[in-house]
Amino acid sequence: MSGSLAAMTDKRNGKYRTAGILAVIVIGLFLFTIFSGLK
Amino acid sequence: MSDAAHAHDDHSHGHPSGIMRWLTTTNHKDIGTMYLWFALIMLFSAGTMALLIRAELFQPGLQITHPDFFNQLTTMHGLIMIFGAIMPAFSGFANWQVPLMIGAPDMAFPRMNNWAFWLLPVAATMLMASFLLPGGAVAGGWTMYPPLFIQGGISYDLTILAVHIMGLSSIMGSINIATTILNMRAPGLTLMKMPLFVWTWLITAYLLIATMPVLAGAVTMLLTDRNFGTHFFNAAGGGDPVMFQHIFWFFGHPEVYILILPAFGIVSQIIPTFARKPLFGYASMVYATASIAILSFTVWAHHMFAVGMPVAAQLFFMFSTMLIAVPTGVKIFNWVATMWKGSLTFETPMLFAIAFVCLFTIGGFSGLVLAIAPVDIQLQDTYYVVAHFHYVLVSGALFSIFAGIYYWLPKWTGHMYNETLGKWHFWLSVIGMNILFFPMHFLGLAGMPRRIPDYALQFTEFNQIATYGAFIFGFSQLIFLVLVLKTIKGGAKATDRVWEGAEGLEWTLPSPAPYHTFETAPVVK
């Protein structure tokens, strides 16, 4: 029980990393779209 | 939960009251409520535009609108229904339900959640205000194709900016929802134990993350073509207007699934409840949803067969489009199999869910017809296409939203809705909707083009029937408004579980769900 709660806390603390990765994907796709238009 | 625990949960820790409560709230339930009300206001706004369109088309010749205003109405109807009504409504469901269904205390980023919502009224105001500008609102179609969108007046800049803002809102919302689902689940709630609604929203969030930046890039290029002398899409300067169509539809087709996957999730929650059986083929539903999402990136050019492309490309896009029917068929089969030999009852959520399964299938089949390249070239820009996507988006997306609201409203408000009013709303909607959109198949097959305020005499009868249907459908939504207001105000007390066959964490909470929930995470076996 306490082990699973500790795992949950770890997982919840990982939210910034998840959001950061998704934000990088968003910015990359935006720039790639503009770059495609430049060619 | 004990009463003492409820007493703690029900107050809001000295948060501001009145308008400041709603402006500054970071509570997922408040924000979900705001999304749903915003969507309802936009539904009525864009619905009024639709009634004006249908009134104009009641008979041939020009009756009540100038042709340019007619084009403004069709364009704004599309933009507002998609970005203002359907997408925010599903975001409202996600805000209310995802934390409750996964046992999380709130969304992963509550402050960003507040921002994501409040960007929407700003963008919607900009869109609506463009009607008041010189030259009126945008009239080039919701697809924003150049060269029209490069040549228009100031309202085109305002619309591009509004699309940017709405896109930013969607991106913030989808990152929040994906992170919430991936990082905030209760202990023991593995991915393959998640309710289908949560699964469909996770996949929808990925679709949004992958496509909204592409739309943002496309409209940014439109903006620089209009204002900074670039020639991305201007053929006179060496640009390519067809490239816009490719980029737009690379966003636009997955967007269709952004509008329908959460609907699949809602229906997948409702049918097992009222069939009193577990969902048939849970794992196959998850894989089918993921397959639809992946395939949706491979079909975009079926929206533009008429621009001309190599036969090999036509064949590729034709067959990849048809391939989507396979996972979609799996889902339809599973919903029917869930109902098979179930102890069915037909409360309003179930009626809307069954109507969804039947009528969305009609929209899917007409989509298969349009997938055939030589047929599509005949039917391109006719009312057959209008009939097709309204069967998908009205009897598909909108009916699932109604189903979801009837299903969860007792949990949100603590009161049962009036079943008689609900059934009136359902039957008038389903009859009105079919009278409205079914004749459009015949109009399209007979060659009536879309986006025109006038038409040849031979199209009169079917247009008149469609207009009768539009007004039946449109005015029956007032019943829904009355029902929602009555349910918020009072009514029979809802039990915690609300529906006999309901399963899931949200039904373990009291009705109405307290302001703060799952501050201590539940453990899922």
Coordinates of C-alpha atoms in Angstrom, one line a residue:
Chain A
M1 CA 0.0 0.0 0.0
S2 CA 2.6 2.6 1.0
G3 CA 4.8 1.4 -1.9
S4 CA 2.0 2.1 -4.3
L5 CA 1.4 5.5 -2.8
A6 CA 5.1 6.3 -3.1
A7 CA 5.0 5.2 -6.7
M8 CA 2.0 7.4 -7.3
T9 CA 3.8 10.4 -5.8
D10 CA 6.8 9.8 -8.0
K11 CA 4.5 9.5 -11.0
R12 CA 2.7 12.7 -10.2
N13 CA 6.0 14.6 -9.7
G14 CA 6.9 13.5 -13.3
K15 CA 4.1 15.7 -14.7
Y16 CA 6.5 18.6 -15.6
R17 CA 8.7 16.2 -17.6
T18 CA 5.6 14.9 -19.5
A19 CA 4.3 18.3 -20.2
G20 CA 7.8 19.5 -21.2
I21 CA 8.2 16.7 -23.8
L22 CA 4.7 17.4 -25.2
A23 CA 5.5 21.2 -25.4
V24 CA 8.7 20.5 -27.3
I25 CA 6.8 18.3 -29.8
V26 CA 4.3 21.2 -30.3
I27 CA 7.0 23.8 -30.9
G28 CA 8.9 21.4 -33.2
L29 CA 5.9 20.7 -35.3
F30 CA 5.0 24.4 -35.6
L31 CA 8.5 25.3 -36.8
F32 CA 8.6 22.3 -39.1
T33 CA 5.4 23.4 -40.7
I34 CA 6.7 26.9 -41.4
F35 CA 10.0 25.4 -42.6
S36 CA 8.1 23.2 -45.1
G37 CA 6.5 26.3 -46.4
L38 CA 9.9 28.0 -47.0
K39 CA 11.1 25.2 -49.3
Chain B
M1 CA -17.1 9.2 2.7
S2 CA -18.3 10.5 6.0
D3 CA -20.4 13.6 6.4
A4 CA -17.5 15.3 8.1
A5 CA -15.4 14.7 5.1
H6 CA -18.2 16.2 2.9
A7 CA -18.3 19.2 5.0
H8 CA -14.6 19.7 4.4
D9 CA -15.0 19.1 0.7
D10 CA -17.9 21.3 0.0
H11 CA -16.4 24.7 0.8
S12 CA -13.9 26.6 -1.4
H13 CA -11.2 27.7 1.0
G14 CA -12.0 31.4 1.0
H15 CA -11.9 31.7 -2.8
P16 CA -13.5 34.8 -4.2
S17 CA -17.2 34.7 -5.0
G18 CA -19.3 36.1 -7.8
I19 CA -17.6 36.8 -11.2
M20 CA -14.1 36.7 -9.6
R21 CA -14.7 33.1 -8.6
W22 CA -15.2 32.1 -12.2
L23 CA -12.4 34.3 -13.5
T24 CA -9.8 32.9 -11.1
T25 CA -11.0 29.4 -10.5
T26 CA -8.5 26.5 -10.9
N27 CA -11.0 23.9 -9.9
H28 CA -11.6 21.3 -12.7
K29 CA -15.3 21.2 -12.0
D30 CA -15.8 24.9 -12.2
I31 CA -13.7 25.0 -15.4
G32 CA -15.6 22.1 -16.9
T33 CA -18.9 23.9 -16.1
M34 CA -17.6 27.0 -17.8
Y35 CA -16.5 25.0 -20.9
L36 CA -20.0 23.5 -21.2
W37 CA -21.9 26.8 -20.8
F38 CA -19.5 28.4 -23.3
A39 CA -20.2 25.6 -25.7
L40 CA -23.9 25.9 -25.3
I41 CA -23.8 29.6 -26.0
M42 CA -21.8 29.0 -29.1
L43 CA -24.1 26.2 -30.1
F44 CA -27.1 28.6 -30.0
S45 CA -25.1 31.4 -31.8
A46 CA -23.9 29.2 -34.6
G47 CA -27.3 27.4 -34.6
T48 CA -29.1 30.7 -35.2
M49 CA -26.8 31.3 -38.2
A50 CA -27.8 27.8 -39.5
L51 CA -31.5 28.8 -39.2
L52 CA -30.8 32.0 -41.2
I53 CA -29.1 29.9 -43.8
R54 CA -32.0 27.5 -44.0
A55 CA -34.5 30.3 -44.0
E56 CA -32.7 31.8 -47.0
L57 CA -32.7 28.4 -48.8
F58 CA -36.5 27.8 -48.2
Q59 CA -37.1 28.8 -51.7
P60 CA -35.1 29.8 -54.8
G61 CA -34.1 33.4 -55.3
L62 CA -32.7 35.8 -52.6
Q63 CA -35.1 36.2 -49.7
I64 CA -33.5 37.6 -46.5
T65 CA -29.7 37.7 -47.0
H66 CA -27.3 39.4 -49.3
P67 CA -25.1 36.7 -51.0
D68 CA -22.0 37.9 -49.3
F69 CA -23.7 37.8 -45.9
F70 CA -24.8 34.3 -46.7
N71 CA -21.2 33.3 -47.3
Q72 CA -20.3 34.9 -44.0
L73 CA -23.0 32.9 -42.3
T74 CA -21.8 29.6 -43.7
T75 CA -18.2 30.3 -42.8
M76 CA -18.8 31.5 -39.3
H77 CA -21.3 28.7 -38.7
G78 CA -18.6 26.2 -39.4
L79 CA -15.8 27.9 -37.5
I80 CA -17.9 28.5 -34.4
M81 CA -19.5 25.1 -34.3
I82 CA -16.2 23.3 -34.6
F83 CA -13.9 25.5 -32.5
G84 CA -16.5 27.1 -30.3
A85 CA -19.2 24.5 -29.6
I86 CA -18.1 20.9 -30.2
M87 CA -14.4 21.0 -29.1
P88 CA -15.1 23.1 -26.0
A89 CA -18.0 20.8 -25.0
F90 CA -15.7 17.8 -25.1
S91 CA -13.1 19.8 -23.1
G92 CA -15.8 20.4 -20.6
F93 CA -16.5 16.7 -20.3
A94 CA -12.7 16.0 -20.0
N95 CA -12.4 18.6 -17.2
W96 CA -15.3 17.3 -15.2
Q97 CA -14.9 13.6 -15.8
V98 CA -11.2 12.7 -16.3
P99 CA -10.0 13.5 -12.7
L100 CA -13.2 11.9 -11.3
M101 CA -12.7 8.7 -13.4
I102 CA -9.0 8.3 -12.7
G103 CA -9.1 9.2 -9.0
A104 CA -7.1 12.5 -9.3
P105 CA -7.7 15.5 -7.1
D106 CA -7.7 17.9 -10.1
M107 CA -6.0 18.4 -13.5
A108 CA -2.2 18.2 -13.6
F109 CA -1.9 22.0 -14.2
P110 CA -4.9 23.8 -12.7
R111 CA -3.7 27.4 -13.5
M112 CA -2.9 26.5 -17.1
N113 CA -6.4 25.0 -17.2
N114 CA -7.9 28.4 -16.2
W115 CA -5.9 30.1 -19.0
A116 CA -6.8 27.5 -21.6
F117 CA -10.5 28.2 -20.9
W118 CA -10.4 32.0 -20.7
L119 CA -8.6 32.3 -24.0
L120 CA -11.7 30.9 -25.7
P121 CA -14.2 33.7 -25.0
V122 CA -11.6 36.2 -26.1
A123 CA -11.2 34.4 -29.5
A124 CA -15.0 33.9 -29.8
T125 CA -15.6 37.6 -29.2
M126 CA -13.0 38.5 -31.9
L127 CA -14.8 36.1 -34.3
M128 CA -18.3 37.4 -33.6
A129 CA -17.1 41.0 -33.6
S130 CA -15.8 40.6 -37.1
F131 CA -19.5 40.8 -38.3
L132 CA -19.4 44.5 -37.3
L133 CA -16.2 45.4 -39.2
P134 CA -16.2 47.0 -42.6
G135 CA -16.9 44.3 -45.2
G136 CA -18.4 42.0 -42.5
A137 CA -17.1 38.7 -41.2
V138 CA -14.9 36.2 -43.2
A139 CA -16.8 34.7 -46.1
G140 CA -14.1 32.4 -47.6
G141 CA -15.2 29.2 -46.0
W142 CA -14.1 27.6 -42.7
T143 CA -11.2 26.0 -44.5
M144 CA -9.6 29.4 -45.0
Y145 CA -8.3 28.6 -48.5
P146 CA -6.0 31.1 -50.2
P147 CA -6.3 33.1 -52.5
L148 CA -9.6 34.3 -51.0
F149 CA -8.2 34.4 -47.5
I150 CA -5.2 36.5 -48.6
Q151 CA -7.4 39.0 -50.4
G152 CA -10.1 39.7 -47.8
G153 CA -10.4 42.7 -45.4
I154 CA -9.5 43.2 -41.8
S155 CA -11.9 40.6 -40.5
Y156 CA -9.7 38.0 -42.1
D157 CA -6.7 39.1 -39.9
L158 CA -9.0 39.0 -36.9
T159 CA -10.1 35.5 -37.7
I160 CA -6.6 34.2 -38.2
L161 CA -5.7 35.7 -34.9
A162 CA -8.7 34.1 -33.3
V163 CA -7.8 30.7 -34.8
H164 CA -4.3 31.2 -33.3
I165 CA -5.8 31.9 -29.9
M166 CA -8.2 29.0 -30.0
G167 CA -5.4 26.7 -31.2
L168 CA -3.2 27.8 -28.2
S169 CA -6.2 27.1 -25.9
S170 CA -6.5 23.6 -27.4
I171 CA -2.8 22.9 -27.1
M172 CA -2.7 24.0 -23.5
G173 CA -5.8 21.9 -22.8
S174 CA -4.6 18.8 -24.5
I175 CA -1.1 18.9 -22.8
N176 CA -3.0 19.3 -19.5
I177 CA -5.3 16.4 -20.2
A178 CA -2.6 14.0 -21.5
T179 CA -0.4 14.8 -18.5
T180 CA -3.3 14.3 -16.1
I181 CA -4.0 10.9 -17.6
L182 CA -0.4 9.8 -17.8
N183 CA 0.8 11.1 -14.4
M184 CA -2.2 11.6 -12.1
R185 CA -3.9 8.2 -12.1
A186 CA -4.8 6.5 -8.8
P187 CA -2.6 3.6 -7.7
G188 CA -3.6 0.4 -9.4
L189 CA -5.4 2.1 -12.3
T190 CA -3.2 0.8 -15.1
L191 CA -3.7 2.1 -18.7
M192 CA -5.7 -1.0 -19.7
K193 CA -8.1 -0.5 -16.7
M194 CA -8.9 3.1 -17.6
P195 CA -12.5 3.8 -18.6
L196 CA -12.9 4.1 -22.4
F197 CA -13.8 7.8 -22.1
V198 CA -10.4 8.4 -20.6
W199 CA -8.7 6.4 -23.3
T200 CA -10.4 8.2 -26.1
W201 CA -9.5 11.6 -24.6
L202 CA -5.8 10.5 -24.2
I203 CA -5.7 9.6 -27.9
T204 CA -7.6 12.8 -28.8
A205 CA -5.1 14.9 -26.8
Y206 CA -2.2 13.3 -28.8
L207 CA -4.1 14.1 -32.0
L208 CA -4.5 17.8 -30.9
I209 CA -0.8 18.0 -29.9
A210 CA 0.2 16.6 -33.3
T211 CA -2.2 18.7 -35.5
M212 CA -2.8 22.1 -33.8
P213 CA 0.8 23.3 -34.4
V214 CA 0.3 22.4 -38.1
L215 CA -2.8 24.6 -38.3
A216 CA -1.0 27.3 -36.4
G217 CA 1.9 27.1 -38.9
A218 CA -0.6 27.3 -41.8
V219 CA -2.5 30.3 -40.6
T220 CA 0.8 32.0 -39.6
M221 CA 1.9 31.7 -43.2
L222 CA -1.4 33.2 -44.3
L223 CA -0.9 36.1 -41.9
T224 CA 2.6 36.8 -43.2
D225 CA 1.3 36.5 -46.8
R226 CA -1.3 39.1 -46.0
N227 CA 0.8 41.5 -44.0
F228 CA 4.5 41.0 -44.4
G229 CA 5.0 40.5 -48.2
T230 CA 5.7 36.7 -48.1
H231 CA 4.4 34.5 -50.9
F232 CA 3.9 31.1 -49.3
F233 CA 0.6 30.6 -51.0
N234 CA 0.6 33.4 -53.6
A235 CA 1.1 31.9 -57.0
A236 CA 2.0 35.3 -58.4
G237 CA 5.0 35.4 -56.1
G238 CA 6.1 31.8 -56.7
G239 CA 4.0 30.4 -53.9
D240 CA 1.6 27.5 -54.0
P241 CA -2.1 27.8 -52.9
V242 CA -2.5 24.0 -53.2
M243 CA 0.2 23.6 -50.5
F244 CA -2.1 25.4 -48.1
Q245 CA -4.8 22.7 -48.8
H246 CA -2.3 19.9 -48.1
I247 CA -1.2 21.5 -44.8
F248 CA -4.7 22.5 -43.8
W249 CA -6.1 19.0 -44.4
F250 CA -3.1 17.4 -42.6
F251 CA -4.6 19.1 -39.6
G252 CA -8.2 19.0 -40.9
H253 CA -8.8 15.3 -41.2
P254 CA -7.4 14.3 -37.8
E255 CA -9.6 17.2 -36.5
V256 CA -12.6 15.2 -37.6
Y257 CA -11.4 12.5 -35.2
I258 CA -10.7 15.0 -32.5
L259 CA -14.4 15.8 -32.8
I260 CA -15.6 12.2 -32.8
L261 CA -13.2 10.1 -30.6
P262 CA -14.4 11.6 -27.3
A263 CA -17.9 10.9 -28.6
F264 CA -16.9 7.3 -29.0
G265 CA -15.7 7.4 -25.4
I266 CA -19.0 8.8 -24.0
V267 CA -21.1 6.2 -25.9
S268 CA -18.8 3.5 -24.7
Q269 CA -19.6 4.5 -21.1
I270 CA -23.3 4.8 -21.6
I271 CA -24.2 1.7 -23.5
P272 CA -22.7 -0.8 -20.9
T273 CA -24.5 1.1 -18.2
F274 CA -28.0 0.8 -19.8
A275 CA -27.3 -2.7 -21.1
R276 CA -26.2 -3.8 -17.6
K277 CA -23.2 -5.6 -19.2
P278 CA -19.5 -4.9 -19.4
L279 CA -18.3 -3.3 -22.6
F280 CA -17.8 -6.0 -25.2
G281 CA -14.2 -6.2 -26.4
Y282 CA -12.6 -3.5 -24.3
A283 CA -9.0 -4.1 -25.6
S284 CA -10.2 -4.1 -29.2
M285 CA -12.0 -0.8 -28.5
V286 CA -8.7 0.7 -27.3
Y287 CA -6.7 -0.6 -30.3
A288 CA -9.4 0.4 -32.7
T289 CA -9.4 4.0 -31.3
A290 CA -5.6 4.2 -31.6
S291 CA -5.7 2.7 -35.2
I292 CA -8.3 5.3 -36.2
A293 CA -6.1 8.1 -34.8
I294 CA -2.9 6.8 -36.6
L295 CA -4.8 6.2 -39.9
S296 CA -6.3 9.7 -39.7
F297 CA -2.8 11.1 -40.6
T298 CA -2.7 9.2 -43.9
V299 CA -5.9 10.2 -45.6
W300 CA -5.9 14.1 -45.8
A301 CA -5.8 14.4 -49.6
H302 CA -9.2 12.7 -50.0
H303 CA -10.5 16.3 -49.2
M304 CA -8.8 17.5 -52.3
F305 CA -9.1 14.9 -55.0
A306 CA -10.5 17.6 -57.3
V307 CA -7.2 19.6 -57.3
G308 CA -5.7 16.9 -59.4
M309 CA -3.1 14.4 -58.3
P310 CA -1.3 11.3 -59.7
V311 CA -3.5 8.1 -60.0
A312 CA -1.2 6.4 -57.5
A313 CA -1.8 9.1 -55.0
Q314 CA -5.6 9.0 -55.6
L315 CA -5.5 5.2 -55.0
F316 CA -3.4 5.5 -51.9
F317 CA -5.7 8.1 -50.3
M318 CA -8.8 6.3 -51.5
F319 CA -7.8 2.9 -49.9
S320 CA -6.3 4.4 -46.8
T321 CA -9.7 6.2 -46.2
M322 CA -11.6 3.0 -46.7
L323 CA -9.3 1.3 -44.3
I324 CA -10.5 3.5 -41.5
A325 CA -13.9 1.8 -41.8
V326 CA -12.3 -1.4 -40.4
P327 CA -11.5 -0.1 -36.8
T328 CA -14.7 2.0 -36.9
G329 CA -16.6 -1.2 -37.8
V330 CA -15.0 -2.9 -34.8
K331 CA -16.4 -0.2 -32.6
I332 CA -19.9 -0.4 -34.0
F333 CA -19.8 -4.2 -33.7
N334 CA -18.7 -4.0 -30.1
W335 CA -21.4 -1.5 -29.1
V336 CA -24.1 -3.7 -30.7
A337 CA -22.5 -6.8 -29.1
T338 CA -22.6 -5.0 -25.7
M339 CA -26.4 -4.5 -26.2
W340 CA -26.9 -8.1 -27.4
K341 CA -28.9 -10.0 -24.7
G342 CA -28.4 -7.1 -22.2
S343 CA -31.1 -6.0 -19.8
L344 CA -31.7 -2.8 -21.8
T345 CA -33.6 0.2 -20.6
F346 CA -34.1 3.3 -22.6
E347 CA -33.5 6.4 -20.6
T348 CA -32.6 9.6 -22.5
P349 CA -28.8 9.0 -22.4
M350 CA -29.3 5.5 -23.9
L351 CA -31.7 6.8 -26.5
F352 CA -29.1 9.4 -27.7
A353 CA -26.4 6.7 -27.6
I354 CA -28.4 4.3 -29.8
A355 CA -29.3 7.1 -32.2
F356 CA -25.6 7.9 -32.3
V357 CA -24.7 4.3 -33.3
C358 CA -27.4 4.2 -36.0
L359 CA -27.0 7.7 -37.5
F360 CA -23.2 8.0 -37.2
T361 CA -23.1 4.8 -39.2
I362 CA -25.1 6.5 -42.0
G363 CA -22.5 9.3 -41.9
G364 CA -19.7 6.8 -42.0
F365 CA -21.2 5.0 -45.0
S366 CA -21.7 8.2 -47.0
G367 CA -18.0 8.9 -46.1
L368 CA -17.1 5.6 -47.8
V369 CA -19.0 6.7 -50.9
L370 CA -17.1 10.0 -50.9
A371 CA -13.8 8.1 -50.4
I372 CA -14.1 6.7 -54.0
A373 CA -12.1 9.2 -56.0
P374 CA -14.1 9.2 -59.2
V375 CA -17.4 9.5 -57.2
D376 CA -15.9 12.3 -55.0
I377 CA -15.0 14.3 -58.1
Q378 CA -18.7 14.2 -59.1
L379 CA -19.9 15.0 -55.6
Q380 CA -17.2 17.5 -54.5
D381 CA -18.8 20.7 -53.1
T382 CA -22.4 19.4 -53.4
Y383 CA -25.0 18.9 -50.7
Y384 CA -24.1 15.3 -50.5
V385 CA -20.9 16.3 -48.6
V386 CA -22.9 18.6 -46.4
A387 CA -25.3 15.7 -45.6
H388 CA -22.3 13.4 -44.9
F389 CA -20.4 15.6 -42.4
H390 CA -23.6 16.7 -40.6
Y391 CA -24.6 13.1 -40.0
V392 CA -21.1 12.7 -38.5
L393 CA -21.0 15.9 -36.5
V394 CA -24.7 16.4 -35.5
S395 CA -26.0 12.9 -35.0
G396 CA -22.4 11.8 -34.1
A397 CA -20.6 14.4 -32.0
L398 CA -23.5 16.6 -30.9
F399 CA -25.8 13.6 -30.0
S400 CA -23.0 12.1 -27.9
I401 CA -22.6 15.4 -26.1
F402 CA -26.4 15.4 -25.3
A403 CA -26.1 11.7 -24.2
G404 CA -23.1 12.6 -22.0
I405 CA -24.9 15.5 -20.4
Y406 CA -28.0 13.5 -19.6
Y407 CA -25.8 10.7 -18.2
W408 CA -23.6 12.8 -15.9
L409 CA -25.9 15.8 -15.1
P410 CA -27.3 14.1 -12.0
K411 CA -23.7 13.6 -10.8
W412 CA -22.8 17.2 -11.4
T413 CA -26.0 18.9 -10.1
G414 CA -27.2 16.3 -7.5
H415 CA -30.7 16.3 -9.2
M416 CA -32.3 14.0 -11.7
Y417 CA -33.4 15.6 -14.9
N418 CA -37.0 15.5 -16.1
E419 CA -37.2 12.2 -18.1
T420 CA -40.3 13.3 -20.0
L421 CA -38.7 16.5 -21.2
G422 CA -35.6 14.6 -22.0
K423 CA -37.5 12.2 -24.2
W424 CA -39.3 15.1 -26.0
H425 CA -35.9 16.6 -26.6
F426 CA -34.6 13.3 -28.0
W427 CA -37.5 12.5 -30.3
L428 CA -37.8 16.1 -31.7
S429 CA -34.1 16.2 -32.2
V430 CA -33.8 12.9 -33.9
I431 CA -36.8 13.5 -36.2
G432 CA -35.9 17.1 -36.9
M433 CA -32.3 16.2 -37.6
N434 CA -33.2 13.5 -40.2
I435 CA -35.8 15.7 -41.9
L436 CA -33.1 18.4 -42.1
F437 CA -30.1 16.4 -43.4
F438 CA -31.4 13.3 -45.1
P439 CA -32.9 15.2 -48.1
M440 CA -29.5 16.8 -48.6
H441 CA -28.2 13.5 -49.9
F442 CA -30.7 13.7 -52.8
L443 CA -29.9 17.4 -53.4
G444 CA -26.2 16.6 -53.6
L445 CA -26.7 13.6 -55.9
A446 CA -28.9 15.8 -58.1
G447 CA -26.0 18.3 -58.3
M448 CA -26.9 21.1 -55.9
P449 CA -23.7 23.0 -55.0
R450 CA -23.0 24.0 -51.4
R451 CA -22.3 27.6 -50.2
I452 CA -24.8 29.3 -52.5
P453 CA -27.8 31.4 -51.4
D454 CA -29.8 30.7 -54.5
Y455 CA -30.5 27.5 -56.5
A456 CA -32.3 26.1 -59.5
L457 CA -36.1 25.4 -59.3
Q458 CA -35.8 21.7 -59.3
F459 CA -34.2 21.7 -55.9
T460 CA -37.0 23.5 -54.2
E461 CA -39.0 20.7 -52.5
F462 CA -36.1 19.0 -50.8
N463 CA -34.8 22.4 -49.6
Q464 CA -38.2 23.2 -48.2
I465 CA -38.3 19.8 -46.3
A466 CA -34.8 20.5 -45.0
T467 CA -35.8 23.9 -43.7
Y468 CA -38.8 22.5 -41.9
G469 CA -36.5 20.0 -40.3
A470 CA -34.0 22.7 -39.4
F471 CA -36.6 24.7 -37.4
I472 CA -37.9 21.5 -35.7
F473 CA -34.4 20.6 -34.7
G474 CA -33.3 24.1 -33.8
F475 CA -36.3 25.0 -31.6
S476 CA -36.3 21.6 -29.9
Q477 CA -32.9 22.6 -28.4
L478 CA -34.8 25.1 -26.3
I479 CA -36.3 22.1 -24.5
F480 CA -32.8 21.1 -23.6
L481 CA -32.0 24.5 -22.3
V482 CA -35.1 24.5 -20.1
L483 CA -34.3 21.0 -18.9
V484 CA -30.7 21.9 -17.9
L485 CA -31.9 25.0 -16.0
K486 CA -34.6 23.1 -14.2
T487 CA -32.2 20.3 -13.2
I488 CA -29.7 22.8 -11.8
K489 CA -32.5 24.5 -9.9
G490 CA -34.0 21.4 -8.3
G491 CA -35.6 18.1 -8.9
A492 CA -35.5 14.6 -7.4
K493 CA -32.4 13.9 -5.4
A494 CA -29.9 11.9 -7.4
T495 CA -28.3 8.9 -5.6
D496 CA -24.5 8.5 -5.6
R497 CA -24.5 5.8 -8.2
V498 CA -27.4 7.4 -10.2
W499 CA -27.7 4.6 -12.7
E500 CA -28.2 0.9 -11.7
G501 CA -25.6 -0.4 -14.1
A502 CA -23.0 2.4 -13.7
E503 CA -19.5 1.3 -12.9
G504 CA -16.4 3.5 -12.2
L505 CA -14.8 5.7 -9.6
E506 CA -17.0 8.8 -10.3
W507 CA -20.1 6.8 -9.1
T508 CA -18.4 6.1 -5.7
L509 CA -18.7 9.9 -5.0
P510 CA -21.7 11.7 -3.6
S511 CA -24.1 13.5 -5.9
P512 CA -23.4 16.3 -6.5
A513 CA -19.7 15.6 -6.6
P514 CA -18.1 17.7 -3.8
Y515 CA -16.0 20.7 -4.8
H516 CA -12.8 18.8 -3.9
T517 CA -12.6 15.1 -4.6
F518 CA -10.0 12.3 -4.2
E519 CA -7.7 14.4 -2.1
T520 CA -6.7 11.0 -0.8
A521 CA -6.2 8.8 -3.8
P522 CA -8.4 5.7 -4.0
V523 CA -6.7 2.4 -4.7
V524 CA -8.0 0.5 -7.7
K525 CA -7.9 -3.3 -7.4

